[in-house]
């Protein structure tokens, strides 16, 4: 199909989406410190994404809970950019406005950084005790 918009805008949106997914994956890992459990959390978090991104099930028919869950998923913000760019040739400003809600991924990023700091401090403390 013809690309109506900007491939650069779509690539930037993909980058933001991938970073948001990495942040959530890291948060799930540092919450559990167990790779298998973290993957289970990630699966539960993203399982409804195909229904809630608004392609297979219309956003206008979603209830409040579905809208709330939809807003938490990085892919839903990206898919708005992809549809806007690929199908409608939306402006970069319109597309990037769809990504603005992803600024809230700074919160899980800060939580992840706090967990990393906590676990590194605990590891250093253990190493110092073992060395003494």
mmCIF file of N, CA and C in Angstrom:
data_model
loop_
_atom_site.group_PDB
_atom_site.id
_atom_site.type_symbol
_atom_site.label_atom_id
_atom_site.label_comp_id
_atom_site.label_asym_id
_atom_site.label_seq_id
_atom_site.Cartn_x
_atom_site.Cartn_y
_atom_site.Cartn_z
ATOM 1 N N UNK A 1 0.840 -1.179 0.000
ATOM 2 C CA UNK A 1 0.000 0.000 0.000
ATOM 3 C C UNK A 1 0.876 1.230 0.000
ATOM 4 N N UNK A 2 0.370 2.337 -0.476
ATOM 5 C CA UNK A 2 1.208 3.548 -0.524
ATOM 6 C C UNK A 2 1.375 4.160 0.863
ATOM 7 N N UNK A 3 2.556 4.681 1.082
ATOM 8 C CA UNK A 3 2.850 5.374 2.342
ATOM 9 C C UNK A 3 2.456 6.834 2.151
ATOM 10 N N UNK A 4 1.442 7.273 2.877
ATOM 11 C CA UNK A 4 0.922 8.629 2.706
ATOM 12 C C UNK A 4 1.687 9.667 3.517
ATOM 13 N N UNK A 5 2.338 9.238 4.592
ATOM 14 C CA UNK A 5 2.993 10.183 5.495
ATOM 15 C C UNK A 5 4.499 10.048 5.492
ATOM 16 N N UNK A 6 5.077 10.299 6.645
ATOM 17 C CA UNK A 6 6.527 10.330 6.800
ATOM 18 C C UNK A 6 7.040 9.056 7.464
ATOM 19 N N UNK A 7 7.955 8.397 6.790
ATOM 20 C CA UNK A 7 8.588 7.214 7.361
ATOM 21 C C UNK A 7 9.434 7.596 8.573
ATOM 22 N N UNK A 8 10.035 8.763 8.557
ATOM 23 C CA UNK A 8 10.863 9.220 9.683
ATOM 24 C C UNK A 8 10.011 9.362 10.940
ATOM 25 N N UNK A 9 8.814 9.924 10.805
ATOM 26 C CA UNK A 9 7.916 10.070 11.954
ATOM 27 C C UNK A 9 7.550 8.696 12.497
ATOM 28 N N UNK A 10 7.259 7.750 11.604
ATOM 29 C CA UNK A 10 6.926 6.399 12.062
ATOM 30 C C UNK A 10 8.107 5.738 12.754
ATOM 31 N N UNK A 11 9.305 5.917 12.232
ATOM 32 C CA UNK A 11 10.487 5.324 12.862
ATOM 33 C C UNK A 11 10.741 5.930 14.238
ATOM 34 N N UNK A 12 10.555 7.225 14.378
ATOM 35 C CA UNK A 12 10.706 7.852 15.698
ATOM 36 C C UNK A 12 9.652 7.327 16.669
ATOM 37 N N UNK A 13 8.427 7.158 16.189
ATOM 38 C CA UNK A 13 7.366 6.608 17.032
ATOM 39 C C UNK A 13 7.692 5.172 17.434
ATOM 40 N N UNK A 14 8.263 4.402 16.507
ATOM 41 C CA UNK A 14 8.671 3.036 16.836
ATOM 42 C C UNK A 14 9.754 3.035 17.904
ATOM 43 N N UNK A 15 10.706 3.941 17.789
ATOM 44 C CA UNK A 15 11.772 4.037 18.780
ATOM 45 C C UNK A 15 11.208 4.352 20.162
ATOM 46 N N UNK A 16 10.307 5.313 20.233
ATOM 47 C CA UNK A 16 9.686 5.669 21.513
ATOM 48 C C UNK A 16 8.920 4.474 22.076
ATOM 49 N N UNK A 17 8.224 3.749 21.213
ATOM 50 C CA UNK A 17 7.459 2.581 21.647
ATOM 51 C C UNK A 17 8.375 1.480 22.170
ATOM 52 N N UNK A 18 9.452 1.215 21.469
ATOM 53 C CA UNK A 18 10.402 0.184 21.908
ATOM 54 C C UNK A 18 11.015 0.562 23.255
ATOM 55 N N UNK A 19 11.389 1.817 23.419
ATOM 56 C CA UNK A 19 11.962 2.266 24.696
ATOM 57 C C UNK A 19 10.938 2.094 25.816
ATOM 58 N N UNK A 20 9.675 2.441 25.564
ATOM 59 C CA UNK A 20 8.633 2.271 26.580
ATOM 60 C C UNK A 20 8.462 0.797 26.941
ATOM 61 N N UNK A 21 8.508 -0.082 25.952
ATOM 62 C CA UNK A 21 8.389 -1.520 26.218
ATOM 63 C C UNK A 21 9.583 -2.036 27.022
ATOM 64 N N UNK A 22 10.764 -1.553 26.717
ATOM 65 C CA UNK A 22 11.956 -1.949 27.473
ATOM 66 C C UNK A 22 11.840 -1.481 28.918
ATOM 67 N N UNK A 23 11.358 -0.263 29.104
ATOM 68 C CA UNK A 23 11.167 0.262 30.462
ATOM 69 C C UNK A 23 10.219 -0.641 31.241
ATOM 70 N N UNK A 24 9.099 -1.010 30.633
ATOM 71 C CA UNK A 24 8.135 -1.860 31.340
ATOM 72 C C UNK A 24 8.709 -3.251 31.597
ATOM 73 N N UNK A 25 9.435 -3.801 30.638
ATOM 74 C CA UNK A 25 10.060 -5.100 30.858
ATOM 75 C C UNK A 25 11.063 -5.063 31.991
ATOM 76 N N UNK A 26 11.861 -4.006 32.048
ATOM 77 C CA UNK A 26 12.828 -3.860 33.140
ATOM 78 C C UNK A 26 12.114 -3.698 34.472
ATOM 79 N N UNK A 27 11.032 -2.918 34.486
ATOM 80 C CA UNK A 27 10.278 -2.748 35.730
ATOM 81 C C UNK A 27 9.720 -4.080 36.200
ATOM 82 N N UNK A 28 9.127 -4.863 35.293
ATOM 83 C CA UNK A 28 8.589 -6.165 35.677
ATOM 84 C C UNK A 28 9.687 -7.069 36.220
ATOM 85 N N UNK A 29 10.872 -7.022 35.615
ATOM 86 C CA UNK A 29 11.968 -7.850 36.116
ATOM 87 C C UNK A 29 12.391 -7.405 37.509
ATOM 88 N N UNK A 30 12.616 -6.109 37.694
ATOM 89 C CA UNK A 30 13.112 -5.649 38.990
ATOM 90 C C UNK A 30 12.052 -5.700 40.082
ATOM 91 N N UNK A 31 10.780 -5.766 39.715
ATOM 92 C CA UNK A 31 9.740 -5.991 40.715
ATOM 93 C C UNK A 31 9.802 -7.414 41.249
ATOM 94 N N UNK A 32 10.095 -8.360 40.367
ATOM 95 C CA UNK A 32 10.064 -9.768 40.757
ATOM 96 C C UNK A 32 11.440 -10.389 40.946
ATOM 97 N N UNK A 33 12.456 -9.850 40.289
ATOM 98 C CA UNK A 33 13.807 -10.426 40.277
ATOM 99 C C UNK A 33 13.791 -11.886 39.818
ATOM 100 N N UNK A 34 12.829 -12.205 38.957
ATOM 101 C CA UNK A 34 12.682 -13.554 38.423
ATOM 102 C C UNK A 34 12.279 -13.424 36.947
ATOM 103 N N UNK A 35 13.152 -13.857 36.030
ATOM 104 C CA UNK A 35 12.836 -13.680 34.605
ATOM 105 C C UNK A 35 11.516 -14.328 34.178
ATOM 106 N N UNK A 36 11.227 -15.517 34.677
ATOM 107 C CA UNK A 36 9.989 -16.193 34.278
ATOM 108 C C UNK A 36 8.766 -15.422 34.768
ATOM 109 N N UNK A 37 8.807 -14.975 36.000
ATOM 110 C CA UNK A 37 7.684 -14.205 36.543
ATOM 111 C C UNK A 37 7.551 -12.866 35.817
ATOM 112 N N UNK A 38 8.672 -12.244 35.488
ATOM 113 C CA UNK A 38 8.633 -10.971 34.755
ATOM 114 C C UNK A 38 7.984 -11.162 33.389
ATOM 115 N N UNK A 39 8.284 -12.279 32.732
ATOM 116 C CA UNK A 39 7.655 -12.547 31.438
ATOM 117 C C UNK A 39 6.161 -12.787 31.603
ATOM 118 N N UNK A 40 5.767 -13.411 32.708
ATOM 119 C CA UNK A 40 4.338 -13.593 32.974
ATOM 120 C C UNK A 40 3.651 -12.250 33.175
ATOM 121 N N UNK A 41 4.286 -11.359 33.945
ATOM 122 C CA UNK A 41 3.738 -10.008 34.134
ATOM 123 C C UNK A 41 3.601 -9.297 32.791
ATOM 124 N N UNK A 42 4.639 -9.390 31.977
ATOM 125 C CA UNK A 42 4.617 -8.724 30.672
ATOM 126 C C UNK A 42 3.513 -9.303 29.787
ATOM 127 N N UNK A 43 3.341 -10.608 29.843
ATOM 128 C CA UNK A 43 2.275 -11.236 29.066
ATOM 129 C C UNK A 43 0.897 -10.788 29.513
ATOM 130 N N UNK A 44 0.699 -10.723 30.825
ATOM 131 C CA UNK A 44 -0.589 -10.258 31.349
ATOM 132 C C UNK A 44 -0.829 -8.790 31.002
ATOM 133 N N UNK A 45 0.228 -8.006 31.022
ATOM 134 C CA UNK A 45 0.125 -6.578 30.710
ATOM 135 C C UNK A 45 -0.233 -6.350 29.243
ATOM 136 N N UNK A 46 0.375 -7.118 28.354
ATOM 137 C CA UNK A 46 0.206 -6.874 26.919
ATOM 138 C C UNK A 46 -0.811 -7.779 26.233
ATOM 139 N N UNK A 47 -1.313 -8.797 26.916
ATOM 140 C CA UNK A 47 -2.230 -9.748 26.275
ATOM 141 C C UNK A 47 -3.423 -9.088 25.587
ATOM 142 N N UNK A 48 -4.054 -8.105 26.199
ATOM 143 C CA UNK A 48 -5.218 -7.514 25.524
ATOM 144 C C UNK A 48 -4.866 -6.450 24.482
ATOM 145 N N UNK A 49 -3.593 -6.321 24.154
ATOM 146 C CA UNK A 49 -3.190 -5.206 23.291
ATOM 147 C C UNK A 49 -3.823 -5.262 21.904
ATOM 148 N N UNK A 50 -3.980 -6.440 21.325
ATOM 149 C CA UNK A 50 -4.572 -6.500 19.985
ATOM 150 C C UNK A 50 -6.023 -6.035 20.002
ATOM 151 N N UNK A 51 -6.741 -6.373 21.053
ATOM 152 C CA UNK A 51 -8.129 -5.918 21.143
ATOM 153 C C UNK A 51 -8.207 -4.438 21.490
ATOM 154 N N UNK A 52 -7.322 -3.976 22.363
ATOM 155 C CA UNK A 52 -7.444 -2.619 22.889
ATOM 156 C C UNK A 52 -6.728 -1.556 22.070
ATOM 157 N N UNK A 53 -5.959 -1.934 21.063
ATOM 158 C CA UNK A 53 -5.263 -0.896 20.298
ATOM 159 C C UNK A 53 -6.192 -0.177 19.333
ATOM 160 N N UNK A 54 -7.394 -0.682 19.170
ATOM 161 C CA UNK A 54 -8.375 0.031 18.369
ATOM 162 C C UNK A 54 -8.459 -0.403 16.925
ATOM 163 N N UNK A 55 -7.767 -1.451 16.565
ATOM 164 C CA UNK A 55 -7.818 -1.938 15.187
ATOM 165 C C UNK A 55 -8.866 -3.040 15.056
ATOM 166 N N UNK A 56 -8.822 -4.036 15.933
ATOM 167 C CA UNK A 56 -9.773 -5.140 15.841
ATOM 168 C C UNK A 56 -11.065 -4.861 16.592
ATOM 169 N N UNK A 57 -11.031 -3.950 17.547
ATOM 170 C CA UNK A 57 -12.217 -3.575 18.318
ATOM 171 C C UNK A 57 -12.264 -2.054 18.362
ATOM 172 N N UNK A 58 -13.361 -1.440 17.937
ATOM 173 C CA UNK A 58 -13.388 0.025 17.844
ATOM 174 C C UNK A 58 -13.261 0.715 19.200
ATOM 175 N N UNK A 59 -12.427 1.716 19.251
ATOM 176 C CA UNK A 59 -12.190 2.475 20.482
ATOM 177 C C UNK A 59 -13.483 3.116 20.966
ATOM 178 N N UNK A 60 -14.312 3.557 20.053
ATOM 179 C CA UNK A 60 -15.559 4.234 20.432
ATOM 180 C C UNK A 60 -16.519 3.319 21.182
ATOM 181 N N UNK A 61 -16.367 2.008 21.044
ATOM 182 C CA UNK A 61 -17.244 1.061 21.733
ATOM 183 C C UNK A 61 -16.642 0.521 23.030
ATOM 184 N N UNK A 62 -15.460 0.971 23.396
ATOM 185 C CA UNK A 62 -14.806 0.476 24.611
ATOM 186 C C UNK A 62 -15.388 1.152 25.849
ATOM 187 N N UNK A 63 -15.464 0.370 26.935
ATOM 188 C CA UNK A 63 -15.915 0.949 28.202
ATOM 189 C C UNK A 63 -14.748 1.663 28.889
ATOM 190 N N UNK A 64 -14.999 2.216 30.049
ATOM 191 C CA UNK A 64 -13.990 3.014 30.750
ATOM 192 C C UNK A 64 -12.762 2.188 31.109
ATOM 193 N N UNK A 65 -12.963 0.965 31.597
ATOM 194 C CA UNK A 65 -11.831 0.113 31.963
ATOM 195 C C UNK A 65 -10.972 -0.206 30.737
ATOM 196 N N UNK A 66 -11.612 -0.507 29.627
ATOM 197 C CA UNK A 66 -10.862 -0.802 28.401
ATOM 198 C C UNK A 66 -10.079 0.421 27.937
ATOM 199 N N UNK A 67 -10.676 1.606 28.043
ATOM 200 C CA UNK A 67 -9.963 2.841 27.681
ATOM 201 C C UNK A 67 -8.760 3.055 28.592
ATOM 202 N N UNK A 68 -8.945 2.793 29.880
ATOM 203 C CA UNK A 68 -7.840 2.973 30.829
ATOM 204 C C UNK A 68 -6.704 2.002 30.516
ATOM 205 N N UNK A 69 -7.039 0.732 30.287
ATOM 206 C CA UNK A 69 -6.005 -0.264 29.977
ATOM 207 C C UNK A 69 -5.318 0.080 28.660
ATOM 208 N N UNK A 70 -6.104 0.524 27.699
ATOM 209 C CA UNK A 70 -5.577 0.918 26.391
ATOM 210 C C UNK A 70 -4.539 2.018 26.530
ATOM 211 N N UNK A 71 -4.794 2.963 27.397
ATOM 212 C CA UNK A 71 -3.866 4.087 27.559
ATOM 213 C C UNK A 71 -2.550 3.663 28.200
ATOM 214 N N UNK A 72 -2.536 2.525 28.886
ATOM 215 C CA UNK A 72 -1.309 2.033 29.518
ATOM 216 C C UNK A 72 -0.386 1.313 28.537
ATOM 217 N N UNK A 73 -0.917 0.863 27.424
ATOM 218 C CA UNK A 73 -0.148 0.054 26.483
ATOM 219 C C UNK A 73 0.594 0.932 25.477
ATOM 220 N N UNK A 74 1.910 0.790 25.379
ATOM 221 C CA UNK A 74 2.666 1.614 24.430
ATOM 222 C C UNK A 74 2.225 1.429 22.980
ATOM 223 N N UNK A 75 1.822 0.225 22.628
ATOM 224 C CA UNK A 75 1.486 -0.053 21.232
ATOM 225 C C UNK A 75 0.273 0.734 20.769
ATOM 226 N N UNK A 76 -0.646 1.069 21.679
ATOM 227 C CA UNK A 76 -1.841 1.805 21.261
ATOM 228 C C UNK A 76 -1.491 3.215 20.806
ATOM 229 N N UNK A 77 -0.510 3.823 21.444
ATOM 230 C CA UNK A 77 -0.095 5.164 21.037
ATOM 231 C C UNK A 77 0.662 5.101 19.710
ATOM 232 N N UNK A 78 1.459 4.064 19.563
ATOM 233 C CA UNK A 78 2.186 3.902 18.299
ATOM 234 C C UNK A 78 1.223 3.646 17.142
ATOM 235 N N UNK A 79 0.231 2.793 17.359
ATOM 236 C CA UNK A 79 -0.651 2.416 16.248
ATOM 237 C C UNK A 79 -1.418 3.628 15.735
ATOM 238 N N UNK A 80 -1.704 4.590 16.611
ATOM 239 C CA UNK A 80 -2.352 5.829 16.156
ATOM 240 C C UNK A 80 -1.433 6.581 15.194
ATOM 241 N N UNK A 81 -0.142 6.590 15.516
ATOM 242 C CA UNK A 81 0.826 7.240 14.629
ATOM 243 C C UNK A 81 0.919 6.481 13.312
ATOM 244 N N UNK A 82 1.002 5.161 13.385
ATOM 245 C CA UNK A 82 1.139 4.367 12.162
ATOM 246 C C UNK A 82 -0.059 4.553 11.243
ATOM 247 N N UNK A 83 -1.258 4.462 11.787
ATOM 248 C CA UNK A 83 -2.452 4.633 10.959
ATOM 249 C C UNK A 83 -2.500 6.052 10.398
ATOM 250 N N UNK A 84 -2.197 7.029 11.244
ATOM 251 C CA UNK A 84 -2.212 8.415 10.789
ATOM 252 C C UNK A 84 -1.200 8.687 9.695
ATOM 253 N N UNK A 85 -0.017 8.115 9.829
ATOM 254 C CA UNK A 85 1.031 8.344 8.833
ATOM 255 C C UNK A 85 0.811 7.510 7.578
ATOM 256 N N UNK A 86 0.634 6.215 7.750
ATOM 257 C CA UNK A 86 0.556 5.319 6.593
ATOM 258 C C UNK A 86 -0.714 5.531 5.776
ATOM 259 N N UNK A 87 -1.832 5.745 6.448
ATOM 260 C CA UNK A 87 -3.106 5.814 5.734
ATOM 261 C C UNK A 87 -3.569 7.225 5.404
ATOM 262 N N UNK A 88 -3.278 8.170 6.302
ATOM 263 C CA UNK A 88 -3.867 9.498 6.143
ATOM 264 C C UNK A 88 -2.861 10.610 5.886
ATOM 265 N N UNK A 89 -1.592 10.351 5.998
ATOM 266 C CA UNK A 89 -0.594 11.389 5.790
ATOM 267 C C UNK A 89 -0.691 12.499 6.821
ATOM 268 N N UNK A 90 -0.930 12.127 8.073
ATOM 269 C CA UNK A 90 -1.069 13.108 9.152
ATOM 270 C C UNK A 90 0.218 13.914 9.303
ATOM 271 N N UNK A 91 0.079 15.108 9.819
ATOM 272 C CA UNK A 91 1.268 15.939 10.041
ATOM 273 C C UNK A 91 2.087 15.357 11.192
ATOM 274 N N UNK A 92 3.340 15.738 11.256
ATOM 275 C CA UNK A 92 4.206 15.284 12.347
ATOM 276 C C UNK A 92 3.644 15.747 13.683
ATOM 277 N N UNK A 93 3.118 16.966 13.741
ATOM 278 C CA UNK A 93 2.554 17.488 14.993
ATOM 279 C C UNK A 93 1.376 16.640 15.456
ATOM 280 N N UNK A 94 0.500 16.254 14.541
ATOM 281 C CA UNK A 94 -0.626 15.396 14.904
ATOM 282 C C UNK A 94 -0.131 14.047 15.411
ATOM 283 N N UNK A 95 0.847 13.505 14.733
ATOM 284 C CA UNK A 95 1.362 12.193 15.118
ATOM 285 C C UNK A 95 2.059 12.239 16.469
ATOM 286 N N UNK A 96 2.888 13.247 16.677
ATOM 287 C CA UNK A 96 3.602 13.318 17.947
ATOM 288 C C UNK A 96 2.664 13.631 19.103
ATOM 289 N N UNK A 97 1.539 14.275 18.829
ATOM 290 C CA UNK A 97 0.570 14.513 19.905
ATOM 291 C C UNK A 97 -0.018 13.192 20.398
ATOM 292 N N UNK A 98 -0.077 12.184 19.526
ATOM 293 C CA UNK A 98 -0.548 10.863 19.947
ATOM 294 C C UNK A 98 0.458 10.186 20.868
ATOM 295 N N UNK A 99 1.730 10.591 20.784
ATOM 296 C CA UNK A 99 2.770 9.987 21.624
ATOM 297 C C UNK A 99 2.925 10.679 22.971
ATOM 298 N N UNK A 100 2.365 11.875 23.136
ATOM 299 C CA UNK A 100 2.549 12.612 24.390
ATOM 300 C C UNK A 100 2.167 11.827 25.640
ATOM 301 N N UNK A 101 1.085 11.033 25.625
ATOM 302 C CA UNK A 101 0.776 10.267 26.840
ATOM 303 C C UNK A 101 1.905 9.333 27.271
ATOM 304 N N UNK A 102 2.802 9.001 26.344
ATOM 305 C CA UNK A 102 3.896 8.098 26.690
ATOM 306 C C UNK A 102 4.929 8.765 27.585
ATOM 307 N N UNK A 103 4.807 10.063 27.809
ATOM 308 C CA UNK A 103 5.711 10.741 28.738
ATOM 309 C C UNK A 103 5.560 10.151 30.141
ATOM 310 N N UNK A 104 4.400 9.573 30.410
ATOM 311 C CA UNK A 104 4.166 8.957 31.722
ATOM 312 C C UNK A 104 5.031 7.722 31.948
ATOM 313 N N UNK A 105 5.679 7.219 30.908
ATOM 314 C CA UNK A 105 6.598 6.096 31.100
ATOM 315 C C UNK A 105 7.854 6.523 31.846
ATOM 316 N N UNK A 106 7.981 7.809 32.108
ATOM 317 C CA UNK A 106 9.063 8.293 32.974
ATOM 318 C C UNK A 106 8.857 7.756 34.392
ATOM 319 N N UNK A 107 7.601 7.597 34.816
ATOM 320 C CA UNK A 107 7.323 7.086 36.167
ATOM 321 C C UNK A 107 7.863 5.666 36.328
ATOM 322 N N UNK A 108 7.510 4.699 35.448
ATOM 323 C CA UNK A 108 8.122 3.378 35.591
ATOM 324 C C UNK A 108 9.637 3.400 35.411
ATOM 325 N N UNK A 109 10.138 4.324 34.584
ATOM 326 C CA UNK A 109 11.588 4.449 34.420
ATOM 327 C C UNK A 109 12.238 4.840 35.742
ATOM 328 N N UNK A 110 11.651 5.799 36.443
ATOM 329 C CA UNK A 110 12.196 6.215 37.741
ATOM 330 C C UNK A 110 12.086 5.096 38.772
ATOM 331 N N UNK A 111 10.972 4.366 38.756
ATOM 332 C CA UNK A 111 10.839 3.218 39.663
ATOM 333 C C UNK A 111 11.893 2.163 39.361
ATOM 334 N N UNK A 112 12.110 1.895 38.083
ATOM 335 C CA UNK A 112 13.129 0.927 37.686
ATOM 336 C C UNK A 112 14.508 1.385 38.134
ATOM 337 N N UNK A 113 14.806 2.661 37.956
ATOM 338 C CA UNK A 113 16.101 3.196 38.401
ATOM 339 C C UNK A 113 16.251 3.056 39.908
ATOM 340 N N UNK A 114 15.166 3.278 40.652
ATOM 341 C CA UNK A 114 15.220 3.115 42.111
ATOM 342 C C UNK A 114 15.482 1.658 42.487
ATOM 343 N N UNK A 115 14.824 0.720 41.798
ATOM 344 C CA UNK A 115 15.067 -0.699 42.065
ATOM 345 C C UNK A 115 16.507 -1.077 41.737
ATOM 346 N N UNK A 116 17.010 -0.595 40.621
ATOM 347 C CA UNK A 116 18.396 -0.889 40.243
ATOM 348 C C UNK A 116 19.347 -0.360 41.306
ATOM 349 N N UNK A 117 19.122 0.859 41.754
ATOM 350 C CA UNK A 117 19.969 1.447 42.797
ATOM 351 C C UNK A 117 19.897 0.614 44.078
ATOM 352 N N UNK A 118 18.694 0.204 44.443
ATOM 353 C CA UNK A 118 18.508 -0.601 45.658
ATOM 354 C C UNK A 118 19.265 -1.929 45.558
ATOM 355 N N UNK A 119 19.119 -2.624 44.432
ATOM 356 C CA UNK A 119 19.768 -3.925 44.280
ATOM 357 C C UNK A 119 21.284 -3.801 44.144
ATOM 358 N N UNK A 120 21.751 -2.734 43.514
ATOM 359 C CA UNK A 120 23.205 -2.518 43.426
ATOM 360 C C UNK A 120 23.782 -2.213 44.799
ATOM 361 N N UNK A 121 23.082 -1.402 45.584
ATOM 362 C CA UNK A 121 23.548 -1.083 46.936
ATOM 363 C C UNK A 121 23.587 -2.340 47.793
ATOM 364 N N UNK A 122 22.576 -3.184 47.665
ATOM 365 C CA UNK A 122 22.557 -4.434 48.424
ATOM 366 C C UNK A 122 23.701 -5.344 47.993
ATOM 367 N N UNK A 123 23.981 -5.407 46.700
ATOM 368 C CA UNK A 123 25.075 -6.244 46.206
ATOM 369 C C UNK A 123 26.420 -5.722 46.693
ATOM 370 N N UNK A 124 26.616 -4.406 46.675
ATOM 371 C CA UNK A 124 27.869 -3.826 47.171
ATOM 372 C C UNK A 124 28.035 -4.072 48.663
ATOM 373 N N UNK A 125 26.943 -3.967 49.398
ATOM 374 C CA UNK A 125 26.989 -4.220 50.836
ATOM 375 C C UNK A 125 27.381 -5.665 51.117
ATOM 376 N N UNK A 126 26.826 -6.587 50.348
ATOM 377 C CA UNK A 126 27.154 -8.002 50.511
ATOM 378 C C UNK A 126 28.618 -8.257 50.171
ATOM 379 N N UNK A 127 29.109 -7.634 49.108
ATOM 380 C CA UNK A 127 30.513 -7.800 48.726
ATOM 381 C C UNK A 127 31.445 -7.260 49.803
ATOM 382 N N UNK A 128 31.106 -6.136 50.392
ATOM 383 C CA UNK A 128 31.950 -5.553 51.441
ATOM 384 C C UNK A 128 31.984 -6.445 52.668
ATOM 385 N N UNK A 129 30.823 -7.020 53.028
ATOM 386 C CA UNK A 129 30.781 -7.915 54.186
ATOM 387 C C UNK A 129 31.599 -9.174 53.935
ATOM 388 N N UNK A 130 31.525 -9.692 52.713
ATOM 389 C CA UNK A 130 32.273 -10.903 52.384
ATOM 390 C C UNK A 130 33.768 -10.631 52.321
ATOM 391 N N UNK A 131 34.148 -9.436 51.913
ATOM 392 C CA UNK A 131 35.566 -9.079 51.819
ATOM 393 C C UNK A 131 36.176 -8.833 53.197
ATOM 394 N N UNK A 132 35.345 -8.455 54.155
ATOM 395 C CA UNK A 132 35.866 -8.123 55.492
ATOM 396 C C UNK A 132 36.076 -9.326 56.352
#
